[in-house]
Coordinates of C-alpha atoms in Angstrom, one line a residue:
M4 CA 9.1 -7.1 15.7
S5 CA 8.7 -4.2 12.9
A6 CA 5.9 -2.2 11.6
G7 CA 5.6 0.6 9.0
M8 CA 4.5 4.0 9.9
G9 CA 4.3 5.3 6.4
G10 CA 6.3 6.5 3.5
F11 CA 6.6 9.1 0.6
S12 CA 6.4 8.5 -3.1
P13 CA 6.3 10.9 -6.0
G14 CA 3.1 12.7 -5.8
G15 CA 2.4 11.7 -2.3
S16 CA 1.0 13.9 0.7
I17 CA 1.7 14.2 4.1
R18 CA -0.2 11.9 6.4
H19 CA -2.7 13.4 8.7
F20 CA -4.8 11.1 10.7
P21 CA -8.5 12.3 12.0
E22 CA -9.2 13.2 15.6
G23 CA -9.1 9.9 17.6
M24 CA -6.7 8.0 15.5
G25 CA -2.9 7.6 15.4
M26 CA -0.2 5.1 15.4
R27 CA 1.8 4.0 18.4
I28 CA 5.4 3.9 18.9
P29 CA 6.3 1.7 22.2
A30 CA 8.8 2.7 24.4
G31 CA 12.3 1.5 23.5
Y32 CA 11.3 1.1 19.6
S33 CA 14.0 2.5 17.1
L34 CA 12.8 4.3 13.9
V35 CA 14.5 3.1 10.8
F36 CA 14.2 4.9 7.5
Q37 CA 14.8 3.7 4.3
M38 CA 15.7 5.9 1.1
H39 CA 15.8 4.6 -2.4
Y40 CA 18.2 6.5 -4.7
T41 CA 18.6 6.3 -8.3
T42 CA 21.9 7.4 -9.9
Y43 CA 22.2 10.1 -12.5
G44 CA 25.7 10.6 -13.0
K45 CA 26.3 13.6 -10.6
A46 CA 27.2 13.9 -6.7
S47 CA 24.1 15.0 -4.7
T48 CA 23.6 15.7 -1.1
D49 CA 20.7 14.1 0.6
R50 CA 18.2 16.3 2.4
S51 CA 15.5 13.6 3.6
K52 CA 13.6 14.7 6.8
I53 CA 10.8 13.3 8.6
G54 CA 8.4 15.2 10.9
L55 CA 6.1 13.6 13.7
K56 CA 3.0 15.1 15.2
F57 CA 2.1 13.6 18.6
A58 CA -1.3 13.5 20.0
K59 CA -2.1 15.1 23.3
T60 CA -4.4 12.4 24.4
P61 CA -4.2 8.6 23.7
P62 CA -6.0 8.0 20.4
K63 CA -9.0 5.9 20.3
T64 CA -8.1 4.0 17.5
I65 CA -4.7 2.7 17.2
L66 CA -3.6 2.3 13.4
N67 CA -1.0 -0.1 12.0
T68 CA 0.3 -1.0 8.6
M69 CA 0.5 -4.0 6.7
A70 CA 1.6 -5.1 3.1
L71 CA -0.2 -7.0 0.3
I72 CA 2.8 -8.1 -1.8
N73 CA 3.4 -10.3 -4.9
A74 CA 7.2 -10.5 -5.4
S75 CA 7.4 -13.6 -7.6
F76 CA 6.1 -12.3 -10.9
S77 CA 8.0 -12.1 -14.4
I78 CA 7.0 -9.5 -16.9
P79 CA 7.8 -10.6 -20.3
P80 CA 9.5 -8.4 -22.8
G81 CA 7.2 -6.3 -25.1
A82 CA 4.0 -7.2 -22.7
S83 CA 1.6 -4.4 -23.1
N84 CA -1.1 -5.4 -20.6
H85 CA 0.5 -7.9 -18.2
L86 CA -1.4 -9.1 -15.1
V87 CA -0.2 -9.5 -11.9
E88 CA -2.4 -10.2 -8.7
N89 CA -2.5 -11.6 -5.2
T90 CA -5.1 -12.3 -2.4
M91 CA -5.2 -12.2 1.4
T92 CA -7.8 -13.3 3.8
F93 CA -8.5 -11.2 7.2
N94 CA -8.9 -13.8 10.0
R95 CA -10.1 -10.9 12.3
D96 CA -12.9 -8.2 12.2
T97 CA -10.9 -5.3 10.7
M98 CA -11.4 -1.6 10.1
I99 CA -9.4 -0.5 6.7
Y100 CA -8.3 3.2 6.9
S101 CA -6.7 3.3 3.7
L102 CA -4.9 1.7 0.7
I103 CA -1.9 2.9 -1.1
P104 CA -0.9 0.9 -4.3
H105 CA 2.6 0.9 -5.7
T106 CA 4.3 -0.1 -8.7
H107 CA 6.9 1.4 -10.7
V108 CA 7.0 3.2 -14.3
R109 CA 5.6 0.3 -15.9
G110 CA 2.5 0.2 -13.8
T111 CA -0.7 1.3 -15.5
G112 CA -3.7 0.1 -13.2
W113 CA -5.1 -1.2 -10.2
H114 CA -8.0 -3.1 -8.9
Y115 CA -9.3 -4.3 -5.7
E116 CA -12.3 -6.4 -5.0
A117 CA -13.5 -7.8 -1.7
T118 CA -15.3 -11.4 -1.2
Y119 CA -17.3 -11.6 1.9
P120 CA -17.9 -14.6 3.9
D121 CA -21.5 -14.7 2.7
G122 CA -20.1 -14.7 -1.0
R123 CA -20.8 -11.2 -1.7
K124 CA -18.4 -9.5 -3.8
E125 CA -17.7 -5.7 -3.9
V126 CA -15.1 -3.2 -5.9
I127 CA -13.3 -1.4 -3.0
L128 CA -11.0 0.6 -5.1
S129 CA -10.2 1.0 -9.0
V130 CA -7.4 3.1 -10.3
P131 CA -7.5 2.6 -14.0
K132 CA -4.8 4.9 -14.8
Y133 CA -2.0 4.5 -12.3
D134 CA 0.6 7.4 -12.7
F135 CA 4.0 6.5 -10.9
N136 CA 4.5 10.4 -10.6
W137 CA 1.2 10.8 -8.8
Q138 CA 1.0 8.0 -6.1
H139 CA -1.8 8.6 -3.8
E140 CA -3.0 7.3 -0.2
Y141 CA -6.8 6.4 -1.0
V142 CA -8.4 7.1 2.3
F143 CA -12.1 5.6 2.5
A144 CA -14.7 8.3 3.3
E145 CA -15.7 6.0 6.1
P146 CA -13.5 3.4 7.6
W147 CA -14.1 0.0 5.8
K148 CA -15.4 -2.4 8.3
I149 CA -15.2 -5.9 7.1
P150 CA -16.0 -9.1 9.3
A151 CA -13.4 -12.2 9.7
G152 CA -13.2 -14.4 6.7
T153 CA -13.4 -11.5 4.0
K154 CA -10.9 -12.0 1.3
L155 CA -9.2 -9.1 -0.5
K156 CA -8.1 -9.5 -4.0
A157 CA -5.6 -6.9 -5.7
Q158 CA -4.8 -6.8 -9.3
A159 CA -2.1 -4.7 -10.9
W160 CA -1.4 -4.4 -14.9
Y161 CA 2.1 -3.3 -16.4
D162 CA 3.1 -2.1 -19.8
N163 CA 6.4 -3.3 -20.6
S164 CA 6.1 -2.6 -24.4
P165 CA 7.9 0.2 -26.4
N166 CA 4.5 2.2 -26.6
N167 CA 5.2 3.0 -22.7
K168 CA 7.4 6.1 -23.0
S169 CA 8.5 5.6 -19.5
N170 CA 10.0 2.1 -20.0
P171 CA 13.6 2.0 -19.5
D172 CA 14.1 -1.3 -21.6
P173 CA 11.0 -2.9 -23.3
S174 CA 13.5 -5.8 -24.4
K175 CA 14.0 -7.1 -20.7
T176 CA 12.0 -9.5 -18.5
V177 CA 11.2 -7.5 -15.4
T178 CA 11.2 -8.8 -12.1
W179 CA 10.6 -7.5 -8.2
G180 CA 13.3 -4.9 -7.2
D181 CA 13.8 -1.7 -5.4
Q182 CA 15.2 0.3 -8.6
T183 CA 12.9 2.0 -10.5
W184 CA 13.6 0.3 -13.8
E185 CA 12.7 -2.9 -11.9
E186 CA 8.9 -3.3 -10.6
M187 CA 6.9 -4.1 -7.5
M188 CA 3.6 -5.3 -6.7
Y189 CA 2.9 -3.8 -3.5
T190 CA -0.1 -2.1 -1.8
S191 CA 0.3 -0.6 2.0
I192 CA -2.8 -1.2 4.1
T193 CA -3.8 1.1 7.0
Y194 CA -5.8 -0.7 9.5
A195 CA -7.0 -1.3 12.9
F196 CA -8.5 -4.4 14.6
A197 CA -12.1 -4.2 15.5
P198 CA -12.3 -4.1 19.3
A199 CA -13.3 -7.6 20.7
P200 CA -17.0 -7.6 21.9
A201 CA -17.4 -7.4 25.6
T202 CA -18.0 -10.6 27.4
S203 CA -20.1 -11.0 30.8
A204 CA -18.8 -12.4 33.7
P205 CA -20.2 -16.1 34.2
Q206 CA -23.0 -16.1 36.9
K207 CA -22.6 -18.2 40.0

């Protein structure tokens, strides 16, 4: 079993959870670090570091991460406003702490909308001017508490045209890949499951 603790992208910041919240590292787990490199023709030395701050007392809320991904897209050459989307449904009452949208240099915008079990819709996050160089973790002012059955829809737009000055090659079809000249449609979700309601013992 594996779970993501976090990551860093251009423009990102250190994750610092509020008092009473934290992530759990079970005894015996291994920490695996993945670094993405892009060659530029010169030898370099890796100086990646990681720092962990441990809670002095067990947190009341244990946070976890999961991802909403669409890895089967294909962005046509020259497309200036290509839409890629995906949805997920929560099967348990859940508290969402934050969302981290992630695309590469063709990504231009993100939009998240929730559909609740009663049919009501709500825009949860809108990032109309996404910038690869300033990738933020969007932390809710108050954790977003959603009931089981809530559907989250994520939409991302891409500019694969010559008008995008960051576009490596507008003549190429673009698909999923780790390298910056490829693309991703990835959202990291930090969450906690709502505690199960207390049940009373059966009466005799």
